[in-house]
JSON list of C-alpha atoms in Angstrom, two decimals:
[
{"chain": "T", "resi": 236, "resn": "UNK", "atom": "CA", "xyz": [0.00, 0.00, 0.00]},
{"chain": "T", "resi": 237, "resn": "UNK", "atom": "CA", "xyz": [1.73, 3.52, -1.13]},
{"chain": "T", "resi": 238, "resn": "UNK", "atom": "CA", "xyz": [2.17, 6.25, 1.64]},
{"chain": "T", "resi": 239, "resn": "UNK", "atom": "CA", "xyz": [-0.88, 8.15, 2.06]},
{"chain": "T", "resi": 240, "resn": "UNK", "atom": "CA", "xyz": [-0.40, 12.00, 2.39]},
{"chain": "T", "resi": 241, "resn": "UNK", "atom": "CA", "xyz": [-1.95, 15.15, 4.12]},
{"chain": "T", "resi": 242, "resn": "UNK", "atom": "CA", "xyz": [-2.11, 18.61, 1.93]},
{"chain": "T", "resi": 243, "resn": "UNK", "atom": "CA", "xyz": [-2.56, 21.38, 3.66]},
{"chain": "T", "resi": 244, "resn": "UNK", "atom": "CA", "xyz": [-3.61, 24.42, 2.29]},
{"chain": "T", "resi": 245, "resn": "UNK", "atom": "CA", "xyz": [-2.22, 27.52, 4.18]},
{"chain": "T", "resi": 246, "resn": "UNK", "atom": "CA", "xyz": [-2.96, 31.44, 3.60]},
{"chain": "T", "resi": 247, "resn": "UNK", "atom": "CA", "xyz": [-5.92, 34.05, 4.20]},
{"chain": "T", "resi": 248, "resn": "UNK", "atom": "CA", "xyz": [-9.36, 34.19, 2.39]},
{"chain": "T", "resi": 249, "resn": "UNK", "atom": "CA", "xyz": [-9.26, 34.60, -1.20]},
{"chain": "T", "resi": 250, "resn": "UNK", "atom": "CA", "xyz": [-5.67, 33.80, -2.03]},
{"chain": "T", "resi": 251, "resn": "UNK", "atom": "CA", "xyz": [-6.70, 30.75, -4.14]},
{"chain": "T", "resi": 252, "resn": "UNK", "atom": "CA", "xyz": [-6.51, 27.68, -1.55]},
{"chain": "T", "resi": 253, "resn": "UNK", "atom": "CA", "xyz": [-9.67, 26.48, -2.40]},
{"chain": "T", "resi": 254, "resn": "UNK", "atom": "CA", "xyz": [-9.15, 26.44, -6.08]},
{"chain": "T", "resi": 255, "resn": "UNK", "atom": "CA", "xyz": [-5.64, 24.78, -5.56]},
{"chain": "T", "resi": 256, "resn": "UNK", "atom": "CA", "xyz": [-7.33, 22.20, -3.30]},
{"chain": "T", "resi": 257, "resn": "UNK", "atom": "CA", "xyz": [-10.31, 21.12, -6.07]},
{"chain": "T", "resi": 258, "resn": "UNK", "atom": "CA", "xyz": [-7.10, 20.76, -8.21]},
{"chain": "T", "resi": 259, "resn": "UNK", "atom": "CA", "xyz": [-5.42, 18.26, -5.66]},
{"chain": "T", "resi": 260, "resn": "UNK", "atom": "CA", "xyz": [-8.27, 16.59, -5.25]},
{"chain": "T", "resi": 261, "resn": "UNK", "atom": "CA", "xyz": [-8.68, 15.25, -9.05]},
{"chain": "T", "resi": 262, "resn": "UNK", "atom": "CA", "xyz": [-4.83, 14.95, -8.79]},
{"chain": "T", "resi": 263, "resn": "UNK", "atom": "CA", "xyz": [-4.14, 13.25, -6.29]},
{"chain": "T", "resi": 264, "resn": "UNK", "atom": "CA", "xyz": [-7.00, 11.51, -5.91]},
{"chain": "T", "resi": 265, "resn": "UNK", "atom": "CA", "xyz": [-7.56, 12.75, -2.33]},
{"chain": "T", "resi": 266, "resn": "UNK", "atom": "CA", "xyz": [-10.41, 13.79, -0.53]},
{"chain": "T", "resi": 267, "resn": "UNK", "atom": "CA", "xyz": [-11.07, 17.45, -0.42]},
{"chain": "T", "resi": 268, "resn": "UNK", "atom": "CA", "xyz": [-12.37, 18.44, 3.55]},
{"chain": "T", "resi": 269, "resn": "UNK", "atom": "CA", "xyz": [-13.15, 22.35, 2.78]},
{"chain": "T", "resi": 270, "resn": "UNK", "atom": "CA", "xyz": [-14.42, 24.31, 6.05]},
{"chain": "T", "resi": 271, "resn": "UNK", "atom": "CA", "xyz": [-16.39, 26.95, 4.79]},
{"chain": "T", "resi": 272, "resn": "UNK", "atom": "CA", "xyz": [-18.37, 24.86, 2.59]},
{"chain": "T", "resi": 273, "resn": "UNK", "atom": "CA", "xyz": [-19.62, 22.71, 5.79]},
{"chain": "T", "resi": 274, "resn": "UNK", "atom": "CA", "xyz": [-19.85, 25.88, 7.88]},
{"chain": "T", "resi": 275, "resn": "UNK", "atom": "CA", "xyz": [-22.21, 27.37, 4.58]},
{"chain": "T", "resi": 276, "resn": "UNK", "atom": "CA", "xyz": [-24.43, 24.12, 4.87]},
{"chain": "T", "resi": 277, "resn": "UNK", "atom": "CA", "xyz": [-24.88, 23.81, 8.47]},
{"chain": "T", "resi": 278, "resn": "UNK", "atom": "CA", "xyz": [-25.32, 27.35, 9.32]},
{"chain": "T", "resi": 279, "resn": "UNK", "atom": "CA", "xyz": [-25.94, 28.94, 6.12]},
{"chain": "T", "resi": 280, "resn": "UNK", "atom": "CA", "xyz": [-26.10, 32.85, 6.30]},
{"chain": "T", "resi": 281, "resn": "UNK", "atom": "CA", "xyz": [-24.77, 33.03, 9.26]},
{"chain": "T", "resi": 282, "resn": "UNK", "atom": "CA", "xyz": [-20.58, 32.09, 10.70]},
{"chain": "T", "resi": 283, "resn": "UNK", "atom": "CA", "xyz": [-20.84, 31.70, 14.47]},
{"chain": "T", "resi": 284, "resn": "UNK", "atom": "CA", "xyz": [-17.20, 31.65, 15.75]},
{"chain": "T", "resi": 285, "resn": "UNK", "atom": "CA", "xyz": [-18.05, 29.49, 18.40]},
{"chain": "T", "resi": 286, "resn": "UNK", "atom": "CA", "xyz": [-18.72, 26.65, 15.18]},
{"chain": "T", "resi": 287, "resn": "UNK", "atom": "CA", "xyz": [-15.59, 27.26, 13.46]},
{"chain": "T", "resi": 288, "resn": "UNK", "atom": "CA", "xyz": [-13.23, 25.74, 15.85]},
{"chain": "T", "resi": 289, "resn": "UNK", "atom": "CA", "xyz": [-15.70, 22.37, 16.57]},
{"chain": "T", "resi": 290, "resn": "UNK", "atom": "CA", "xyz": [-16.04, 22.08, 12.48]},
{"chain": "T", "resi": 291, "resn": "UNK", "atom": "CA", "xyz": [-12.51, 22.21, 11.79]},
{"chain": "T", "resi": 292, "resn": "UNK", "atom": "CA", "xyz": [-11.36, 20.01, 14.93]},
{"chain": "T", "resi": 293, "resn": "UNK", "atom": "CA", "xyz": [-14.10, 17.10, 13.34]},
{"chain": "T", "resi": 294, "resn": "UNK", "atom": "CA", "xyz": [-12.77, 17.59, 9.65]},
{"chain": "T", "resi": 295, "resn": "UNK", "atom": "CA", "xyz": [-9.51, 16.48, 11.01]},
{"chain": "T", "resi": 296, "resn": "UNK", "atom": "CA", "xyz": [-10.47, 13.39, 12.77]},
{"chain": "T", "resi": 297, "resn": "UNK", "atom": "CA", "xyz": [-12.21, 12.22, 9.27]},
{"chain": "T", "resi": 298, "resn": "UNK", "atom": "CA", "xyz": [-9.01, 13.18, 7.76]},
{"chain": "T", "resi": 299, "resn": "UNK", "atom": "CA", "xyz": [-6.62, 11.01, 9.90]},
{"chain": "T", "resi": 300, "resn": "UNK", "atom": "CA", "xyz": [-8.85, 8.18, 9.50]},
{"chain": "T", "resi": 301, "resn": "UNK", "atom": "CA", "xyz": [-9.34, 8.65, 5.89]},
{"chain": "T", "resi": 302, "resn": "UNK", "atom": "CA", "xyz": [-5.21, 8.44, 5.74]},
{"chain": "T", "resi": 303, "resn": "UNK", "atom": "CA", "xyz": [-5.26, 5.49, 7.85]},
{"chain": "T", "resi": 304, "resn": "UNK", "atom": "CA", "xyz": [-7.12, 3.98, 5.42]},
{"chain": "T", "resi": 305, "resn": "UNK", "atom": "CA", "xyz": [-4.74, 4.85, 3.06]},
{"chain": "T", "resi": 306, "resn": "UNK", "atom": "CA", "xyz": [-6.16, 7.74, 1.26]},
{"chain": "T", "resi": 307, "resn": "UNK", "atom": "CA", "xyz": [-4.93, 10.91, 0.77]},
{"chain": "T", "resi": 308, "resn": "UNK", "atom": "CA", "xyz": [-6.81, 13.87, 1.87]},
{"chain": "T", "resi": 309, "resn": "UNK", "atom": "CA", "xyz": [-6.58, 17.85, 1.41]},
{"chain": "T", "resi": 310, "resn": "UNK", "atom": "CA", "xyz": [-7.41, 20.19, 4.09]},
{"chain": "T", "resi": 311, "resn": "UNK", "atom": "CA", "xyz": [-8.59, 23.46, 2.59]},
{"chain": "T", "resi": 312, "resn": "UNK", "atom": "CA", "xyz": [-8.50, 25.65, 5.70]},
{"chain": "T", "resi": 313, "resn": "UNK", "atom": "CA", "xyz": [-6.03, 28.96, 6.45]},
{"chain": "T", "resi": 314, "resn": "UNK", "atom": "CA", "xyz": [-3.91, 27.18, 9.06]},
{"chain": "T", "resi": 315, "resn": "UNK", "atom": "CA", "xyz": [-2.71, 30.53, 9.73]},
{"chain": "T", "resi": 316, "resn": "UNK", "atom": "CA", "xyz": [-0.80, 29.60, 13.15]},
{"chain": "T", "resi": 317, "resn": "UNK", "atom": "CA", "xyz": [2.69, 27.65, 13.11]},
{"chain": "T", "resi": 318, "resn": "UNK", "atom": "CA", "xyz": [1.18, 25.27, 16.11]},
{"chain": "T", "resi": 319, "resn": "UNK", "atom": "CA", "xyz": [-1.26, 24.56, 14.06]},
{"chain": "T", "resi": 320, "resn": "UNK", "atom": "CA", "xyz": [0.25, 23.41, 11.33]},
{"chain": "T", "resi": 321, "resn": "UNK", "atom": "CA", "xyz": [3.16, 21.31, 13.71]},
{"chain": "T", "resi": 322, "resn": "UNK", "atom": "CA", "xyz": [0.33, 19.80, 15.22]},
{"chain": "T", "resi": 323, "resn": "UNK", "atom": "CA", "xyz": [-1.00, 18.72, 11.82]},
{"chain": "T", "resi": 324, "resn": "UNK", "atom": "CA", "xyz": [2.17, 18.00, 10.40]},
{"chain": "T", "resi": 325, "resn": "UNK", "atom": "CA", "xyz": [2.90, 15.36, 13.74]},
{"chain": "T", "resi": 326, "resn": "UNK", "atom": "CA", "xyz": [-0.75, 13.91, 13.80]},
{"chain": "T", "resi": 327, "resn": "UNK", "atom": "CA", "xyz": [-0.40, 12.58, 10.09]},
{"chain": "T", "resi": 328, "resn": "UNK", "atom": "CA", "xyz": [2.98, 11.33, 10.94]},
{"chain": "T", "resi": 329, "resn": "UNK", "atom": "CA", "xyz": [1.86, 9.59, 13.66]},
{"chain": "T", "resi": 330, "resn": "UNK", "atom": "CA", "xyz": [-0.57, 8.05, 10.63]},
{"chain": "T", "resi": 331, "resn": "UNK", "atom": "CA", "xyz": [2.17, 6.83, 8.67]},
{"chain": "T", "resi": 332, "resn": "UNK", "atom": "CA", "xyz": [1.32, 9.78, 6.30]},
{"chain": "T", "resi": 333, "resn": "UNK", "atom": "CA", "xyz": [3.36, 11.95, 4.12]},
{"chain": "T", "resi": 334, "resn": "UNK", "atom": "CA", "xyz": [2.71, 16.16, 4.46]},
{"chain": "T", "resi": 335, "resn": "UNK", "atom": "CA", "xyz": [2.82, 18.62, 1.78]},
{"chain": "T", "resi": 336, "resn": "UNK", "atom": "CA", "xyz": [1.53, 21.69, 2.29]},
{"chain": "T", "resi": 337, "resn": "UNK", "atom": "CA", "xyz": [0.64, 24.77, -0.08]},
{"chain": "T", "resi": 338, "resn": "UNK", "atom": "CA", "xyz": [1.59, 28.52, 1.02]},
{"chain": "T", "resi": 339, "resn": "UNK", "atom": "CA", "xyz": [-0.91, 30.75, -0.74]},
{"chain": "T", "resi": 340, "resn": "UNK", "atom": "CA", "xyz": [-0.39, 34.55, -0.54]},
{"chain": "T", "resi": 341, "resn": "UNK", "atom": "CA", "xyz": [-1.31, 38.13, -3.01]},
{"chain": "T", "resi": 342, "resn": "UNK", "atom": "CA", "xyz": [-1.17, 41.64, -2.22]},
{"chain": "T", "resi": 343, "resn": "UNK", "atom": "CA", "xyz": [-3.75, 43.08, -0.47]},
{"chain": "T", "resi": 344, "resn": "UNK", "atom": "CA", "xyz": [-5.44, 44.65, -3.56]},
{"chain": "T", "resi": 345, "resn": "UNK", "atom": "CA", "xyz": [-5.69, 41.65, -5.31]},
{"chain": "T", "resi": 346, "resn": "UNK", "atom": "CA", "xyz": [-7.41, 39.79, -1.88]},
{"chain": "T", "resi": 347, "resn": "UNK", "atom": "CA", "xyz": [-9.50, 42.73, -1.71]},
{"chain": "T", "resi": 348, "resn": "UNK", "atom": "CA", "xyz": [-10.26, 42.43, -5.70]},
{"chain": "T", "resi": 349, "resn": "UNK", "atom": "CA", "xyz": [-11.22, 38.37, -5.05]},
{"chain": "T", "resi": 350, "resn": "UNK", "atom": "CA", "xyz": [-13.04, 39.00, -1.93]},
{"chain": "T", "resi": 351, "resn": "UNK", "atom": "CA", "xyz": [-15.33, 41.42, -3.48]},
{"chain": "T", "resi": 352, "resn": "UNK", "atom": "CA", "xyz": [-15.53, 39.48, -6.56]},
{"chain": "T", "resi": 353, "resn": "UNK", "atom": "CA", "xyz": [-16.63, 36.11, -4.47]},
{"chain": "T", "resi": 354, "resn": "UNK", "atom": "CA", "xyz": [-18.97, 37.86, -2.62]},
{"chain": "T", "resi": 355, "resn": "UNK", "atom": "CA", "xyz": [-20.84, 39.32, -6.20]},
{"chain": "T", "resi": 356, "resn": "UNK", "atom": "CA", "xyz": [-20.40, 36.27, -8.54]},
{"chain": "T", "resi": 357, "resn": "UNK", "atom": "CA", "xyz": [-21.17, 33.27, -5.39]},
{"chain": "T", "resi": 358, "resn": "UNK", "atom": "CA", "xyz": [-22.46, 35.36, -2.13]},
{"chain": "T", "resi": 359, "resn": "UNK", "atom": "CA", "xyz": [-24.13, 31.79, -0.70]},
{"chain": "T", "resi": 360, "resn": "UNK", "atom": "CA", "xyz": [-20.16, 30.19, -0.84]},
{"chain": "T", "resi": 361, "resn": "UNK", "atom": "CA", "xyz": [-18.89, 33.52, 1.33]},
{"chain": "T", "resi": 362, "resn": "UNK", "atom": "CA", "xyz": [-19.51, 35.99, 3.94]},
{"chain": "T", "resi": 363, "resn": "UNK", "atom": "CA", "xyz": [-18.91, 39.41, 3.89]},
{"chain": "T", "resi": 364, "resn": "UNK", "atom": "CA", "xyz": [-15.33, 40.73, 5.02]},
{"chain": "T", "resi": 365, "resn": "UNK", "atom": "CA", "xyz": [-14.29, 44.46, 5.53]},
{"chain": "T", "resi": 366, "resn": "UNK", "atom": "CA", "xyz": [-10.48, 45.98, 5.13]},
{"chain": "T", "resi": 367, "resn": "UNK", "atom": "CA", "xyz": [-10.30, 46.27, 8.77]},
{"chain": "T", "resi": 368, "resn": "UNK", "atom": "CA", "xyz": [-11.07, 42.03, 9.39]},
{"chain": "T", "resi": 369, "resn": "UNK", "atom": "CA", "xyz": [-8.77, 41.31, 6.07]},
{"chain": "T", "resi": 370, "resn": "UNK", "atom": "CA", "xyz": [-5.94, 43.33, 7.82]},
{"chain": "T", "resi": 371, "resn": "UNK", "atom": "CA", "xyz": [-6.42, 41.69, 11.11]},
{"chain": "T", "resi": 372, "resn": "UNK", "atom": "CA", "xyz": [-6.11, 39.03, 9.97]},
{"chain": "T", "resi": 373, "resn": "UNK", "atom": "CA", "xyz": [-3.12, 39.45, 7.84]},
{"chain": "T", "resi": 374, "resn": "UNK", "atom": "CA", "xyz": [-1.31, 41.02, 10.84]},
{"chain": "T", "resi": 375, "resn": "UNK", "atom": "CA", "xyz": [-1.92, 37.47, 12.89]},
{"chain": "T", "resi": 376, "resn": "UNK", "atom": "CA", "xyz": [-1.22, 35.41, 10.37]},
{"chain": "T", "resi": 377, "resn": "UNK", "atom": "CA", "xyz": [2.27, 33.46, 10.90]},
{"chain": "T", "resi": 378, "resn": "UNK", "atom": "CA", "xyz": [4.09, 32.65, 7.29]},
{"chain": "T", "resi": 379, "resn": "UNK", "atom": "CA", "xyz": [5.56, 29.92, 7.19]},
{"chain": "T", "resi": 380, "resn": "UNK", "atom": "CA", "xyz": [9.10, 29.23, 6.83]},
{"chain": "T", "resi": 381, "resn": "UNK", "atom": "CA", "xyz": [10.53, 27.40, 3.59]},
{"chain": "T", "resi": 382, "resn": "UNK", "atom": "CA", "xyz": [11.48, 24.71, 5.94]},
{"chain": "T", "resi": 383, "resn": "UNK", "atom": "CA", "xyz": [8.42, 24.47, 7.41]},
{"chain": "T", "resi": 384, "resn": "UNK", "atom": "CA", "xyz": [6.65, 24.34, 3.81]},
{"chain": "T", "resi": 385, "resn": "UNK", "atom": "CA", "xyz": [9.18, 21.40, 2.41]},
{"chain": "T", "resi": 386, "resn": "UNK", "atom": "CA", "xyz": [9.20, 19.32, 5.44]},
{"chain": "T", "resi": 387, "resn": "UNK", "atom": "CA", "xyz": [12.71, 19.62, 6.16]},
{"chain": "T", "resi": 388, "resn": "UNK", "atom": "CA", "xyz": [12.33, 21.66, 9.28]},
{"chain": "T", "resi": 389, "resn": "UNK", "atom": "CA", "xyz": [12.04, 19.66, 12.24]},
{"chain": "T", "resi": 390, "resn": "UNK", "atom": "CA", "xyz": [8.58, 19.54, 14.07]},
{"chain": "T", "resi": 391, "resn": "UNK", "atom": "CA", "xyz": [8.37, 21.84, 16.92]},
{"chain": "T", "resi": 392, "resn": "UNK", "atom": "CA", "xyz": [7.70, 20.94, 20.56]},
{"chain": "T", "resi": 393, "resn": "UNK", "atom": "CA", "xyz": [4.18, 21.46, 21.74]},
{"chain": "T", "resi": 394, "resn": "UNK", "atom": "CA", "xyz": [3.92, 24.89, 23.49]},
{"chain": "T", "resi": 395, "resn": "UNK", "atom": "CA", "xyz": [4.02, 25.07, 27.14]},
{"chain": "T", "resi": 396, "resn": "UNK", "atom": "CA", "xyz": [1.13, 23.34, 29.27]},
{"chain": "T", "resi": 397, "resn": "UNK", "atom": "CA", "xyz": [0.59, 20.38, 26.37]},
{"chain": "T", "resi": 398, "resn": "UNK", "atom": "CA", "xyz": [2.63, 17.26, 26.64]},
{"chain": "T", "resi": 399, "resn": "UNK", "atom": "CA", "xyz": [2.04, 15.80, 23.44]},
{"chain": "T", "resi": 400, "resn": "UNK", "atom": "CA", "xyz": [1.09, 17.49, 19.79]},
{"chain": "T", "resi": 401, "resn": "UNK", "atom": "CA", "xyz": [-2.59, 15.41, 19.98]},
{"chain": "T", "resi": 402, "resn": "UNK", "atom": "CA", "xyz": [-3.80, 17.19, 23.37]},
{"chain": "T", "resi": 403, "resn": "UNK", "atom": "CA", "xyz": [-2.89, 20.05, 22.13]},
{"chain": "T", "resi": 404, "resn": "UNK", "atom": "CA", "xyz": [-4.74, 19.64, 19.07]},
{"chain": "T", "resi": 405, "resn": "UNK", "atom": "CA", "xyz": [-7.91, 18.21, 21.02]},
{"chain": "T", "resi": 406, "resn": "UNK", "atom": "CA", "xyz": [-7.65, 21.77, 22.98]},
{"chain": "T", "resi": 407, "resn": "UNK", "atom": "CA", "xyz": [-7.36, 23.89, 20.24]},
{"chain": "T", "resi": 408, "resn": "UNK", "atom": "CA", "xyz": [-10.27, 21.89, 17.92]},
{"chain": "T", "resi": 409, "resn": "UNK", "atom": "CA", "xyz": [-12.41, 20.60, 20.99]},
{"chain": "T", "resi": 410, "resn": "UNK", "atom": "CA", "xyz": [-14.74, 17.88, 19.99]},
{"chain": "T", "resi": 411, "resn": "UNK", "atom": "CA", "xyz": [-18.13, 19.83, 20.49]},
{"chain": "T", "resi": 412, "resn": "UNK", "atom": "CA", "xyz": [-19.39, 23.38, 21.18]},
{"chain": "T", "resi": 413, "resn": "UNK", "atom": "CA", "xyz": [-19.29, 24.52, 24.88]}
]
C-alpha cells in the first residue's frame, strides 16, 4: 500500500486555496475536507465563531482516519498559526502519512479584488469581510518558513502546558461546542 499524504492548504481568504485544493483533489485523488463549505451548509447565512473551531477540529479526525485507510486527503482551511500546522504536520505522521503543504499569498489589492468578486459572482459560498477584518487578519497570520513548507524543518515541541502534539490539538479543535 503507497504512503498516504496530508495537503494542507495555508494562507488568508481569497488567495486561491480552495481552487488549488479542487485541483489536488482530481490529482491526487484525495479527498477534499473544505471548512467553509460545511460551515455554509450547516449554518448557512450566518458564521458563528463558536462553530468554526468544533467544524474544523471534526474535519480532522475524518481526515486522519481517511489516511489510515490509506487515502490521501486535502485540508482546505487557512492554518494561519505555526502550532497549528506542527500539530497537523505530527498527527499525520503519527498516521504513517506523508505532508505537503501549499503557502498561498497576493497583495492586499488583489485579496481585496477576489473577496469582493466572491462575494458578487457566489455570495451563498462567502460571507462578507471588511479591510479592517482582512488586515487583522493578515497582521496574525504566521508565514511559514521554507522549511516548514518542504518538510525539512524539524517539528516543533508542543507549546508550554501540552505534553504531546494530539492534546494540544484536542484543545485547540475541541470535539463539540461549549
Amino acid at each position: 500500500m503507497r504512503q498516504p499524504t496530508l495537503f494542507l492548504t495555508v494562507g488568508l481568504p481569497c488567495t486561491g486555496k480552495t481552487t488549488a485544493a479542487r485541483r489536488i483533489e482530481t490529482e491526487q485523488q484525495a479527498l477534499r475536507l473544505t471548512k467553509d463549505e460545511w460551515v455554509k451548509a450547516l449554518y448557512g447565512a450566518e458564521n458563528p465563531p463558536s462553530a468554526q473551531d468544533v467544524i474544523e477540529g471534526r474535519l480532522i479526525q475524518i481526515a486522519l482516519r481517511t489516511l489510515q485507510l490509506g487515502t490521501n486527503v486535502v485540508l482546505d482551511y487557512g492554518l494561519w498559526s505555526r502550532d497549528e500546522r506542527s500539530a497537523l504536520r505530527q498527527a499525520a505522521a503519527d498516521q504513517g502519512a506523508a505532508v505537503r503543504m501549499r503557502y498561498f499569498e497576493l497583495p492586499f489589492a488583489e485579496q481585496r479584488r477576489r473577496v469582493d468578486r466572491r462575494q458578487a459572482e457566489a455570495p451563498d459560498t462567502t460571507w462578507p469581510m471588511s479591510d479592517e477584518e482582512l488586515t487583522s487578519w493578515a497582521a496574525r497570520f504566521e508565514i511559514p518558513t521554507p522549511g516548514e513548507l518542504d518538510g525539512s524543518e524539524p517539528i516543533d515541541a508542543p507549546p508550554p502546558g501540552f505534553a504531546t502534539w494530539n492534546d494540544w490539538r484536542t484543545h485547540r479543535w475541541p470535539p463539540s461546542i461549549a
